[in-house]
Amino acid sequence: MKKEKVKPSFSAILMYCIIGVSALIFAVCFILYYGDIYHKASVLWTGVTFFTIAYHLQLRLIMGNVSKLFSVNHKQKWFREKKFEAKLYRFLNVKVWKGKALTYNPELYDIKSRTLTQIADTTAKSELDHWINIIISLTTLCFALIWGQLWIFALTAVFAMLFDSQFILIQRYNRPRIIKLINRNKPCKTEALEV
């Protein structure tokens, strides 16, 4: 059976473009600075900034593929809704802004081609991806060993963690609603007994 080719989403194209442009800029800056062609601190830090951007995005792509190796489903304890979450989502107004967030693979959430259970499992897998991303965001602190300025790398790590946190909130907000739909569509045991 031939696998259908999926058209890349706007988010995916944007991410690859940002990685490409960032890689080009940091490569030029590093060549200028370390090649003693134009040895200015502004050139170095422009290169470091774009290197860090490319690094964060590239790691997210890699870890999104690595996490496919893990067996994840929405019924696992970690992915169950906690008592405090509904209040948190109301406080953060998640319902209002969640639709504005970019989705890397929107076809994974398409109710026309996927079951509600598959979509619920996808929310769990996506949440795991973003938790992993939060952890790997801290690896940028290691760059302070090369270039110093720990505060800059700490700041980029915090921004990256906040960026991923929004997606965790969205997945955790949506999953209980999807599970309610799954449960609503299940036939009752008494209905199954009636013939």
PDB file of C-alpha atoms in Angstrom:
ATOM      1  CA  MET A   1       0.000   0.000   0.000  1.00  0.00           C
ATOM      2  CA  LYS A   2       1.404   3.357  -1.023  1.00  0.00           C
ATOM      3  CA  LYS A   3       1.698   5.882   1.788  1.00  0.00           C
ATOM      4  CA  GLU A   4       0.005   9.187   1.014  1.00  0.00           C
ATOM      5  CA  LYS A   5       2.420  12.100   0.837  1.00  0.00           C
ATOM      6  CA  VAL A   6       1.503  14.779   3.357  1.00  0.00           C
ATOM      7  CA  LYS A   7       1.782  18.393   2.315  1.00  0.00           C
ATOM      8  CA  PRO A   8       3.940  20.312   4.828  1.00  0.00           C
ATOM      9  CA  SER A   9       2.000  22.776   6.959  1.00  0.00           C
ATOM     10  CA  PHE A  10       2.676  26.507   7.024  1.00  0.00           C
ATOM     11  CA  SER A  11       4.243  26.013  10.468  1.00  0.00           C
ATOM     12  CA  ALA A  12       6.610  23.332   9.169  1.00  0.00           C
ATOM     13  CA  ILE A  13       7.646  25.446   6.174  1.00  0.00           C
ATOM     14  CA  LEU A  14       8.142  28.483   8.425  1.00  0.00           C
ATOM     15  CA  MET A  15      10.264  26.458  10.847  1.00  0.00           C
ATOM     16  CA  TYR A  16      12.515  25.105   8.079  1.00  0.00           C
ATOM     17  CA  CYS A  17      12.879  28.594   6.579  1.00  0.00           C
ATOM     18  CA  ILE A  18      13.850  30.083   9.945  1.00  0.00           C
ATOM     19  CA  ILE A  19      16.399  27.293  10.479  1.00  0.00           C
ATOM     20  CA  GLY A  20      17.855  27.852   6.999  1.00  0.00           C
ATOM     21  CA  VAL A  21      18.075  31.640   7.277  1.00  0.00           C
ATOM     22  CA  SER A  22      19.473  31.398  10.818  1.00  0.00           C
ATOM     23  CA  ALA A  23      22.098  28.859   9.710  1.00  0.00           C
ATOM     24  CA  LEU A  24      23.154  31.108   6.840  1.00  0.00           C
ATOM     25  CA  ILE A  25      23.421  34.184   9.093  1.00  0.00           C
ATOM     26  CA  PHE A  26      25.355  32.421  11.861  1.00  0.00           C
ATOM     27  CA  ALA A  27      27.700  30.797   9.335  1.00  0.00           C
ATOM     28  CA  VAL A  28      28.503  34.173   7.731  1.00  0.00           C
ATOM     29  CA  CYS A  29      28.951  35.837  11.132  1.00  0.00           C
ATOM     30  CA  PHE A  30      31.219  33.072  12.444  1.00  0.00           C
ATOM     31  CA  ILE A  31      33.319  33.111   9.256  1.00  0.00           C
ATOM     32  CA  LEU A  32      33.681  36.895   9.519  1.00  0.00           C
ATOM     33  CA  TYR A  33      34.487  36.845  13.232  1.00  0.00           C
ATOM     34  CA  TYR A  34      36.629  33.714  13.612  1.00  0.00           C
ATOM     35  CA  GLY A  35      38.305  34.223  10.234  1.00  0.00           C
ATOM     36  CA  ASP A  36      39.529  37.622  11.491  1.00  0.00           C
ATOM     37  CA  ILE A  37      37.800  39.292   8.542  1.00  0.00           C
ATOM     38  CA  TYR A  38      35.552  41.485  10.686  1.00  0.00           C
ATOM     39  CA  HIS A  39      36.398  40.918  14.356  1.00  0.00           C
ATOM     40  CA  LYS A  40      33.628  42.873  16.139  1.00  0.00           C
ATOM     41  CA  ALA A  41      31.639  41.724  19.177  1.00  0.00           C
ATOM     42  CA  SER A  42      28.380  42.626  17.413  1.00  0.00           C
ATOM     43  CA  VAL A  43      29.199  40.177  14.604  1.00  0.00           C
ATOM     44  CA  LEU A  44      29.979  37.410  17.112  1.00  0.00           C
ATOM     45  CA  TRP A  45      26.788  37.944  19.122  1.00  0.00           C
ATOM     46  CA  THR A  46      24.633  38.176  16.008  1.00  0.00           C
ATOM     47  CA  GLY A  47      26.100  34.823  14.984  1.00  0.00           C
ATOM     48  CA  VAL A  48      25.575  33.348  18.445  1.00  0.00           C
ATOM     49  CA  THR A  49      21.957  34.580  18.499  1.00  0.00           C
ATOM     50  CA  PHE A  50      21.122  32.986  15.160  1.00  0.00           C
ATOM     51  CA  PHE A  51      23.072  29.840  16.079  1.00  0.00           C
ATOM     52  CA  THR A  52      20.942  29.523  19.217  1.00  0.00           C
ATOM     53  CA  ILE A  53      17.709  30.006  17.236  1.00  0.00           C
ATOM     54  CA  ALA A  54      18.708  27.335  14.705  1.00  0.00           C
ATOM     55  CA  TYR A  55      19.843  25.043  17.531  1.00  0.00           C
ATOM     56  CA  HIS A  56      16.524  25.299  19.398  1.00  0.00           C
ATOM     57  CA  LEU A  57      14.416  24.670  16.304  1.00  0.00           C
ATOM     58  CA  GLN A  58      16.590  21.853  14.953  1.00  0.00           C
ATOM     59  CA  LEU A  59      16.536  20.052  18.305  1.00  0.00           C
ATOM     60  CA  ARG A  60      12.746  20.260  18.307  1.00  0.00           C
ATOM     61  CA  LEU A  61      12.612  18.583  14.910  1.00  0.00           C
ATOM     62  CA  ILE A  62      15.008  15.851  16.022  1.00  0.00           C
ATOM     63  CA  MET A  63      13.245  15.184  19.326  1.00  0.00           C
ATOM     64  CA  GLY A  64       9.843  15.108  17.602  1.00  0.00           C
ATOM     65  CA  ASN A  65      11.138  12.130  15.626  1.00  0.00           C
ATOM     66  CA  VAL A  66      12.945  10.495  18.556  1.00  0.00           C
ATOM     67  CA  SER A  67       9.814  10.573  20.713  1.00  0.00           C
ATOM     68  CA  LYS A  68       8.042   8.429  18.086  1.00  0.00           C
ATOM     69  CA  LEU A  69      10.050   5.553  19.552  1.00  0.00           C
ATOM     70  CA  PHE A  70       8.128   5.843  22.844  1.00  0.00           C
ATOM     71  CA  SER A  71       4.818   4.080  23.375  1.00  0.00           C
ATOM     72  CA  VAL A  72       2.429   6.864  24.336  1.00  0.00           C
ATOM     73  CA  ASN A  73      -1.338   6.882  24.755  1.00  0.00           C
ATOM     74  CA  HIS A  74      -3.777   9.248  26.386  1.00  0.00           C
ATOM     75  CA  LYS A  75      -4.744   6.727  29.101  1.00  0.00           C
ATOM     76  CA  GLN A  76      -1.327   6.822  30.766  1.00  0.00           C
ATOM     77  CA  LYS A  77      -1.379   8.423  34.213  1.00  0.00           C
ATOM     78  CA  TRP A  78       0.847  11.373  33.282  1.00  0.00           C
ATOM     79  CA  PHE A  79      -1.656  12.524  30.645  1.00  0.00           C
ATOM     80  CA  ARG A  80      -4.757  12.443  32.850  1.00  0.00           C
ATOM     81  CA  GLU A  81      -6.321  15.755  33.796  1.00  0.00           C
ATOM     82  CA  LYS A  82      -5.404  17.004  37.263  1.00  0.00           C
ATOM     83  CA  LYS A  83      -7.985  18.617  39.576  1.00  0.00           C
ATOM     84  CA  PHE A  84      -6.477  22.112  39.387  1.00  0.00           C
ATOM     85  CA  GLU A  85      -6.183  22.261  35.596  1.00  0.00           C
ATOM     86  CA  ALA A  86      -9.671  23.512  34.680  1.00  0.00           C
ATOM     87  CA  LYS A  87      -9.214  26.580  36.907  1.00  0.00           C
ATOM     88  CA  LEU A  88      -5.748  27.190  35.472  1.00  0.00           C
ATOM     89  CA  TYR A  89      -7.064  27.071  31.893  1.00  0.00           C
ATOM     90  CA  ARG A  90      -9.853  29.530  32.731  1.00  0.00           C
ATOM     91  CA  PHE A  91      -7.356  31.840  34.449  1.00  0.00           C
ATOM     92  CA  LEU A  92      -4.981  31.701  31.449  1.00  0.00           C
ATOM     93  CA  ASN A  93      -7.901  32.031  29.006  1.00  0.00           C
ATOM     94  CA  VAL A  94      -6.615  29.050  26.984  1.00  0.00           C
ATOM     95  CA  LYS A  95      -9.943  28.680  25.148  1.00  0.00           C
ATOM     96  CA  VAL A  96      -9.505  32.166  23.641  1.00  0.00           C
ATOM     97  CA  TRP A  97      -5.940  31.901  22.313  1.00  0.00           C
ATOM     98  CA  LYS A  98      -5.415  28.173  21.647  1.00  0.00           C
ATOM     99  CA  GLY A  99      -6.713  28.430  18.078  1.00  0.00           C
ATOM    100  CA  LYS A 100      -4.084  31.039  17.212  1.00  0.00           C
ATOM    101  CA  ALA A 101      -1.116  28.771  17.997  1.00  0.00           C
ATOM    102  CA  LEU A 102       0.683  27.209  15.049  1.00  0.00           C
ATOM    103  CA  THR A 103       0.341  23.452  14.528  1.00  0.00           C
ATOM    104  CA  TYR A 104       3.274  21.582  12.988  1.00  0.00           C
ATOM    105  CA  ASN A 105       1.177  18.624  11.714  1.00  0.00           C
ATOM    106  CA  PRO A 106      -2.479  19.729  11.566  1.00  0.00           C
ATOM    107  CA  GLU A 107      -3.459  16.543   9.688  1.00  0.00           C
ATOM    108  CA  LEU A 108      -2.800  14.580  12.893  1.00  0.00           C
ATOM    109  CA  TYR A 109      -5.803  16.349  14.449  1.00  0.00           C
ATOM    110  CA  ASP A 110      -8.185  15.950  11.484  1.00  0.00           C
ATOM    111  CA  ILE A 111     -11.437  14.343  12.668  1.00  0.00           C
ATOM    112  CA  LYS A 112     -12.323  13.371   9.086  1.00  0.00           C
ATOM    113  CA  SER A 113      -9.324  11.079   8.644  1.00  0.00           C
ATOM    114  CA  ARG A 114      -8.543  10.033  12.237  1.00  0.00           C
ATOM    115  CA  THR A 115     -10.515   8.582  15.109  1.00  0.00           C
ATOM    116  CA  LEU A 116     -11.034  10.501  18.327  1.00  0.00           C
ATOM    117  CA  THR A 117      -8.844   7.941  20.121  1.00  0.00           C
ATOM    118  CA  GLN A 118      -6.025   8.549  17.635  1.00  0.00           C
ATOM    119  CA  ILE A 119      -6.392  12.299  18.144  1.00  0.00           C
ATOM    120  CA  ALA A 120      -6.357  11.896  21.949  1.00  0.00           C
ATOM    121  CA  ASP A 121      -3.196   9.784  21.643  1.00  0.00           C
ATOM    122  CA  THR A 122      -1.680  12.445  19.364  1.00  0.00           C
ATOM    123  CA  THR A 123      -2.298  15.095  22.033  1.00  0.00           C
ATOM    124  CA  ALA A 124      -0.428  12.904  24.531  1.00  0.00           C
ATOM    125  CA  LYS A 125       2.461  12.343  22.122  1.00  0.00           C
ATOM    126  CA  SER A 126       2.615  16.042  21.297  1.00  0.00           C
ATOM    127  CA  GLU A 127       2.593  16.933  24.981  1.00  0.00           C
ATOM    128  CA  LEU A 128       5.501  14.538  25.565  1.00  0.00           C
ATOM    129  CA  ASP A 129       7.391  16.176  22.672  1.00  0.00           C
ATOM    130  CA  HIS A 130       7.010  19.587  24.284  1.00  0.00           C
ATOM    131  CA  TRP A 131       8.033  18.333  27.742  1.00  0.00           C
ATOM    132  CA  ILE A 132      11.185  16.894  26.157  1.00  0.00           C
ATOM    133  CA  ASN A 133      11.735  20.230  24.398  1.00  0.00           C
ATOM    134  CA  ILE A 134      11.529  22.052  27.721  1.00  0.00           C
ATOM    135  CA  ILE A 135      14.235  19.802  29.143  1.00  0.00           C
ATOM    136  CA  ILE A 136      16.526  20.135  26.113  1.00  0.00           C
ATOM    137  CA  SER A 137      16.077  23.917  26.173  1.00  0.00           C
ATOM    138  CA  LEU A 138      18.380  23.899  29.175  1.00  0.00           C
ATOM    139  CA  THR A 139      21.222  22.525  27.035  1.00  0.00           C
ATOM    140  CA  THR A 140      21.796  26.033  25.668  1.00  0.00           C
ATOM    141  CA  LEU A 141      23.325  26.850  29.049  1.00  0.00           C
ATOM    142  CA  CYS A 142      26.325  24.773  27.912  1.00  0.00           C
ATOM    143  CA  PHE A 143      27.068  27.403  25.259  1.00  0.00           C
ATOM    144  CA  ALA A 144      28.043  29.751  28.081  1.00  0.00           C
ATOM    145  CA  LEU A 145      31.117  27.539  28.506  1.00  0.00           C
ATOM    146  CA  ILE A 146      32.186  28.527  24.976  1.00  0.00           C
ATOM    147  CA  TRP A 147      31.062  32.145  24.747  1.00  0.00           C
ATOM    148  CA  GLY A 148      30.458  33.189  28.363  1.00  0.00           C
ATOM    149  CA  GLN A 149      27.450  35.408  29.119  1.00  0.00           C
ATOM    150  CA  LEU A 150      25.420  32.779  30.980  1.00  0.00           C
ATOM    151  CA  TRP A 151      22.512  35.195  31.386  1.00  0.00           C
ATOM    152  CA  ILE A 152      21.941  35.357  27.614  1.00  0.00           C
ATOM    153  CA  PHE A 153      21.704  31.580  27.292  1.00  0.00           C
ATOM    154  CA  ALA A 154      19.559  31.351  30.430  1.00  0.00           C
ATOM    155  CA  LEU A 155      17.202  33.906  28.887  1.00  0.00           C
ATOM    156  CA  THR A 156      16.933  31.972  25.604  1.00  0.00           C
ATOM    157  CA  ALA A 157      16.291  28.764  27.560  1.00  0.00           C
ATOM    158  CA  VAL A 158      13.477  30.447  29.516  1.00  0.00           C
ATOM    159  CA  PHE A 159      11.901  31.840  26.328  1.00  0.00           C
ATOM    160  CA  ALA A 160      12.132  28.416  24.661  1.00  0.00           C
ATOM    161  CA  MET A 161      10.521  26.766  27.707  1.00  0.00           C
ATOM    162  CA  LEU A 162       7.691  29.313  27.707  1.00  0.00           C
ATOM    163  CA  PHE A 163       7.196  28.734  23.984  1.00  0.00           C
ATOM    164  CA  ASP A 164       6.793  24.980  24.530  1.00  0.00           C
ATOM    165  CA  SER A 165       4.609  25.493  27.605  1.00  0.00           C
ATOM    166  CA  GLN A 166       1.842  27.018  25.492  1.00  0.00           C
ATOM    167  CA  PHE A 167       1.599  23.799  23.468  1.00  0.00           C
ATOM    168  CA  ILE A 168       1.516  21.655  26.603  1.00  0.00           C
ATOM    169  CA  LEU A 169      -1.357  23.783  27.903  1.00  0.00           C
ATOM    170  CA  ILE A 170      -3.232  23.408  24.609  1.00  0.00           C
ATOM    171  CA  GLN A 171      -2.808  19.614  24.518  1.00  0.00           C
ATOM    172  CA  ARG A 172      -3.844  19.243  28.156  1.00  0.00           C
ATOM    173  CA  TYR A 173      -6.813  21.585  27.607  1.00  0.00           C
ATOM    174  CA  ASN A 174      -8.064  19.709  24.533  1.00  0.00           C
ATOM    175  CA  ARG A 175      -7.530  16.105  25.660  1.00  0.00           C
ATOM    176  CA  PRO A 176     -10.279  15.931  28.362  1.00  0.00           C
ATOM    177  CA  ARG A 177     -12.762  17.340  25.850  1.00  0.00           C
ATOM    178  CA  ILE A 178     -11.767  14.723  23.287  1.00  0.00           C
ATOM    179  CA  ILE A 179     -12.056  11.970  25.915  1.00  0.00           C
ATOM    180  CA  LYS A 180     -15.584  13.173  26.787  1.00  0.00           C
ATOM    181  CA  LEU A 181     -16.506  12.829  23.106  1.00  0.00           C
ATOM    182  CA  ILE A 182     -14.981   9.334  23.005  1.00  0.00           C
ATOM    183  CA  ASN A 183     -16.966   8.296  26.083  1.00  0.00           C
ATOM    184  CA  ARG A 184     -20.162   9.863  24.740  1.00  0.00           C
ATOM    185  CA  ASN A 185     -19.826   7.870  21.504  1.00  0.00           C
ATOM    186  CA  LYS A 186     -19.220   4.523  23.265  1.00  0.00           C
ATOM    187  CA  PRO A 187     -22.308   2.313  23.422  1.00  0.00           C
ATOM    188  CA  CYS A 188     -23.528   1.650  26.961  1.00  0.00           C
ATOM    189  CA  LYS A 189     -23.151  -1.901  28.278  1.00  0.00           C
ATOM    190  CA  THR A 190     -26.931  -2.164  28.680  1.00  0.00           C
ATOM    191  CA  GLU A 191     -27.418  -1.172  25.031  1.00  0.00           C
ATOM    192  CA  ALA A 192     -25.007  -3.909  23.987  1.00  0.00           C
ATOM    193  CA  LEU A 193     -27.053  -6.489  25.921  1.00  0.00           C
ATOM    194  CA  GLU A 194     -30.329  -5.511  24.249  1.00  0.00           C
ATOM    195  CA  VAL A 195     -30.980  -7.373  21.020  1.00  0.00           C
TER     196      VAL A 195
END
